Amino acid sequence: MPVTTPPQTYRVKSFGCQMNVYDGERMAELLAERGMSAAGEGEDADLVVLNTCHIREKAAEKVYSDIGRLVKAGGDKAPLIAVAGCVAQAEGEEIMARAPAVSVVVGPQAYHRLPEMIAEAMQGRRSTDTEMPADAKFAALPARRRVGPSAFLTVQEGCDKFCTYCVVPYTRGAEISRPFKVLLSEAEALVEAGAREITLLGQNVNAWSGADVRGRALGLDGLIEELAKLPDLLRIRYTTSHPNDVTEGLIEAHAAVPKLMPFLHLPVQSGSNRVLKAMNRSHSAESYLALLERFRAARPDIALSGDFIVGFPGETDAEFEETLSLVAATGYAQAYSFKYSPRPGTPAADMDGQVPAEVMDERLQRLQAALNRDQLAFNQASLGKRCDVLVERRGKKPGQWLGKSPWLQSVHFTGDAAIGDIVELRLESAGPNSLSGVRAV
Ligand code: SAH
Ligand code: SF4
Ligand code: F3S
């Protein structure tokens, strides 16, 4: 759609994983650097960037309903629309054909070009860039200046694992690690800008590898140890890790590095070895549980999290029961669970034995009931304990604050505090999704 005046305000809407949230922040910084400002809450923006997710069908379809809504609400003053993220990468041409209101389509490895693509759109030229150059993007992004107390830092991108259900290897490309030096300076900038906690991100974050300034080879554990030396950085987390890339060093880091928080997100997907094989997961239920034991031995209070898919093609009732047994054996502090969604172009989409929707619904309900039970139990087990909470924002009530425990639980409390403080609380009540505490004296 031809636009005559350059956009003054922008809104970036990110869907999907934390890496998309990180990318969304970087795109916003890029637009701000070009003199645009973020549209206020409830205000119409001149430019809307839909930073999309392709992981399941529902997520991918959302982009078209969002575009429709923007066009309808805007009338003849509809905003300039840019589609970024994994749907842009996977369906760029289709978006251009299906949605004439979209001016820019830009993939996750090309978004540093957003400003120039917007300038082209101003000339009436719609454009698509879904190239995947290895490291051009990060070098072209502006320095980090303003962040909250808990910040994301993408250290690794892409995936070489090719699980048979998953689009990520296609939308994000091959595994790459950002160099240690640039990560150290980005971490320093984040801390300088106010971050007290950094979560290291990657589609397979523990596949990160690099070398320190003296050329010594480092894995993710080495990176964590180096970042822990930044005095004002108080907490380090990482996500998402893959069972096959877990090293002894990473497990030991949970014992050796006090700033590394006692939390592990390690997706397993299924408790059935036949299903895991069909998923191309290359770990078994037993090898996964054995890994968890090693983490627990290093850090006995570690909180465990995972991802699950129910209704993978051919999954029988008995195989689903094996997933429930694995859940019962683990006692997750939290977890994500999804109905299998066939994705175009992935091997599993063409497999026999697609599971009917109502069977998936029933399995998901049962799995989520089990996971919710364990999450509540985990939270209740924290009652009466003292814990350090990183204050992230104000709560809804006057004087109330919200923060995170070391085990990534949301905790609220009232009293004197400021964003970015670490306060010691005694935990007094626990619900399924949050806890409340009082200042410990
Ligand atoms: N790299 C991470 C996960 C990335 S995607 C890992 O392997 O652990 C996040 C989660 O989405 C996956 O762990 C999986 O549980 C889920 N997922 C991926 N593809 C899916 C599909 N086609 N249908 C349903 N859930 C899916
Ligand atoms: Fe997808 Fe598997 Fe790669 Fe995770 S490891 S991103 S689930 S292909
Ligand atoms: Fe979605 Fe892409 Fe992340 S598909 S989950 S936004 S890597």
Short mmCIF file of C-alpha atoms in Angstrom, two decimals, residues 115-301:
data_model
loop_
_atom_site.label_atom_id
_atom_site.label_comp_id
_atom_site.label_asym_id
_atom_site.label_seq_id
_atom_site.Cartn_x
_atom_site.Cartn_y
_atom_site.Cartn_z
CA PRO A 115 14.88 0.40 7.68
CA GLU A 116 15.99 0.35 4.05
CA MET A 117 13.13 -1.95 3.12
CA ILE A 118 10.72 0.51 4.74
CA ALA A 119 12.30 3.30 2.71
CA GLU A 120 11.67 1.25 -0.44
CA ALA A 121 8.07 0.73 0.61
CA MET A 122 7.76 4.53 0.83
CA GLN A 123 8.66 4.60 -2.85
CA GLY A 124 5.80 2.17 -3.49
CA ARG A 125 8.07 -0.89 -3.82
CA ARG A 126 7.09 -3.95 -1.79
CA SER A 127 10.07 -6.11 -0.94
CA THR A 128 11.03 -9.47 0.50
CA ASP A 129 14.35 -10.51 2.05
CA THR A 130 14.67 -14.04 3.37
CA GLU A 131 18.38 -14.47 2.78
CA MET A 132 20.37 -16.19 5.52
CA PRO A 133 23.85 -14.63 5.64
CA ALA A 134 25.80 -16.11 8.54
CA ASP A 135 26.56 -13.05 10.67
CA ALA A 136 25.72 -9.86 8.77
CA LYS A 137 22.69 -9.14 10.96
CA PHE A 138 24.28 -8.72 14.38
CA ALA A 139 27.13 -6.56 13.07
CA ALA A 140 24.60 -4.13 11.60
CA LEU A 141 22.49 -3.71 14.74
CA PRO A 142 22.83 -0.71 17.06
CA ALA A 143 24.31 -1.05 20.57
CA ARG A 144 21.99 -2.04 23.44
CA ARG A 145 20.96 1.00 25.51
CA ARG A 146 17.76 0.48 27.49
CA VAL A 147 16.71 -2.85 28.95
CA GLY A 148 14.84 -4.14 31.98
CA PRO A 149 16.48 -5.98 34.89
CA SER A 150 16.06 -9.31 33.13
CA ALA A 151 17.42 -9.28 29.57
CA PHE A 152 17.74 -11.77 26.74
CA LEU A 153 20.94 -12.37 24.81
CA THR A 154 20.87 -14.60 21.74
CA VAL A 155 24.14 -16.53 21.66
CA GLN A 156 23.28 -19.32 19.25
CA GLU A 157 20.86 -19.53 16.38
CA GLY A 158 19.47 -22.24 14.16
CA CYS A 159 19.12 -25.97 14.44
CA ASP A 160 20.74 -29.00 12.78
CA LYS A 161 18.67 -31.59 14.62
CA PHE A 162 15.76 -31.98 12.19
CA CYS A 163 13.19 -33.46 14.54
CA THR A 164 10.62 -34.81 12.09
CA TYR A 165 7.78 -32.55 13.28
CA CYS A 166 9.66 -29.25 13.46
CA VAL A 167 10.00 -26.24 11.15
CA VAL A 168 12.82 -24.50 13.02
CA PRO A 169 15.74 -25.96 10.96
CA TYR A 170 13.99 -24.54 7.87
CA THR A 171 12.97 -21.15 9.27
CA ARG A 172 16.13 -20.42 11.27
CA GLY A 173 18.73 -22.25 9.24
CA ALA A 174 21.84 -24.13 10.37
CA GLU A 175 23.33 -23.89 13.87
CA ILE A 176 25.66 -20.94 14.33
CA SER A 177 27.35 -19.57 17.45
CA ARG A 178 27.94 -15.86 17.89
CA PRO A 179 31.60 -15.14 18.73
CA PHE A 180 32.60 -14.85 22.39
CA LYS A 181 33.96 -11.32 22.01
CA VAL A 182 30.73 -9.84 20.66
CA LEU A 183 28.73 -11.66 23.33
CA LEU A 184 30.93 -10.33 26.09
CA SER A 185 30.55 -6.77 24.85
CA GLU A 186 26.79 -7.15 24.36
CA ALA A 187 26.51 -8.57 27.89
CA GLU A 188 28.53 -5.62 29.22
CA ALA A 189 26.23 -3.21 27.39
CA LEU A 190 23.16 -4.96 28.81
CA VAL A 191 24.51 -4.73 32.35
CA GLU A 192 25.46 -1.11 31.78
CA ALA A 193 21.87 -0.51 30.58
CA GLY A 194 20.43 -1.98 33.77
CA ALA A 195 20.26 -5.76 33.31
CA ARG A 196 20.91 -7.76 36.49
CA GLU A 197 19.96 -11.08 34.93
CA ILE A 198 20.81 -12.33 31.46
CA THR A 199 19.15 -15.31 29.83
CA LEU A 200 21.35 -16.77 27.12
CA LEU A 201 19.19 -17.83 24.21
CA GLY A 202 19.48 -20.30 21.39
CA GLN A 203 17.26 -22.78 19.57
CA ASN A 204 19.88 -25.22 20.92
CA VAL A 205 21.71 -22.93 23.29
CA ASN A 206 23.97 -25.63 24.68
CA ALA A 207 25.35 -26.30 21.19
CA TRP A 208 27.13 -22.92 21.56
CA SER A 209 30.86 -23.11 21.05
CA GLY A 210 33.56 -20.50 20.77
CA ALA A 211 36.95 -19.40 22.03
CA ASP A 212 37.89 -16.86 24.67
CA VAL A 213 40.19 -13.88 24.09
CA ARG A 214 43.25 -16.10 24.50
CA GLY A 215 41.94 -18.62 22.00
CA ARG A 216 40.92 -21.26 24.59
CA ALA A 217 37.97 -23.33 23.33
CA LEU A 218 34.77 -22.70 25.25
CA GLY A 219 31.41 -24.42 25.48
CA LEU A 220 28.29 -22.89 26.97
CA ASP A 221 29.62 -23.62 30.47
CA GLY A 222 32.79 -21.64 29.69
CA LEU A 223 30.72 -18.75 28.36
CA ILE A 224 28.64 -18.79 31.54
CA GLU A 225 31.78 -18.79 33.71
CA GLU A 226 33.22 -15.83 31.80
CA LEU A 227 29.99 -13.82 31.99
CA ALA A 228 29.72 -14.58 35.71
CA LYS A 229 32.85 -12.43 36.14
CA LEU A 230 30.86 -9.26 35.32
CA PRO A 231 30.42 -7.79 38.80
CA ASP A 232 26.99 -6.21 38.30
CA LEU A 233 25.52 -9.22 36.55
CA LEU A 234 23.85 -11.17 39.32
CA ARG A 235 22.00 -13.98 37.60
CA ILE A 236 22.54 -16.10 34.51
CA ARG A 237 20.07 -18.45 32.83
CA TYR A 238 20.03 -20.25 29.51
CA THR A 239 17.36 -21.74 27.26
CA THR A 240 16.54 -23.91 25.28
CA SER A 241 18.91 -26.76 25.73
CA HIS A 242 18.90 -30.07 23.87
CA PRO A 243 19.60 -33.38 25.64
CA ASN A 244 22.19 -34.38 23.02
CA ASP A 245 24.31 -31.28 23.59
CA VAL A 246 24.49 -31.54 27.38
CA THR A 247 28.10 -31.76 28.55
CA GLU A 248 29.64 -32.71 31.87
CA GLY A 249 30.95 -29.14 32.03
CA LEU A 250 27.44 -27.68 31.80
CA ILE A 251 26.21 -29.98 34.55
CA GLU A 252 29.19 -29.04 36.74
CA ALA A 253 28.59 -25.33 36.11
CA HIS A 254 25.34 -25.71 38.05
CA ALA A 255 27.41 -26.70 41.08
CA ALA A 256 30.34 -24.36 40.52
CA VAL A 257 28.84 -21.04 39.38
CA PRO A 258 26.62 -19.44 42.05
CA LYS A 259 25.23 -16.89 39.57
CA LEU A 260 23.90 -19.69 37.35
CA MET A 261 20.30 -20.12 38.48
CA PRO A 262 19.00 -23.55 39.53
CA PHE A 263 16.69 -24.01 36.58
CA LEU A 264 16.85 -26.28 33.55
CA HIS A 265 14.54 -26.30 30.55
CA LEU A 266 15.26 -29.58 28.81
CA PRO A 267 12.55 -30.65 26.35
CA VAL A 268 11.86 -34.36 26.02
CA GLN A 269 8.69 -34.35 23.84
CA SER A 270 7.58 -37.92 24.68
CA GLY A 271 8.15 -40.73 27.17
CA SER A 272 7.93 -43.44 24.51
CA ASN A 273 11.13 -44.63 22.88
CA ARG A 274 9.31 -45.67 19.72
CA VAL A 275 7.80 -42.18 19.38
CA LEU A 276 11.12 -40.50 20.20
CA LYS A 277 12.77 -42.50 17.43
CA ALA A 278 10.04 -41.55 14.95
CA MET A 279 10.55 -37.94 16.03
CA ASN A 280 14.31 -38.30 15.29
CA ARG A 281 15.08 -37.12 18.82
CA SER A 282 18.16 -39.38 19.19
CA HIS A 283 17.72 -39.74 22.95
CA SER A 284 15.63 -42.24 24.84
CA ALA A 285 13.34 -41.74 27.82
CA GLU A 286 15.97 -43.51 29.96
CA SER A 287 18.92 -41.45 28.74
CA TYR A 288 16.89 -38.28 29.33
CA LEU A 289 15.99 -39.29 32.89
CA ALA A 290 19.63 -40.22 33.54
CA LEU A 291 20.67 -36.71 32.44
CA LEU A 292 18.18 -35.15 34.84
CA GLU A 293 19.66 -37.23 37.65
CA ARG A 294 23.13 -35.90 36.87
CA PHE A 295 21.84 -32.30 36.98
CA ARG A 296 20.12 -33.09 40.27
CA ALA A 297 23.28 -34.56 41.71
CA ALA A 298 25.15 -31.35 40.83
CA ARG A 299 22.42 -29.02 42.04
CA PRO A 300 19.86 -30.84 44.23
CA ASP A 301 17.33 -27.95 44.25
#
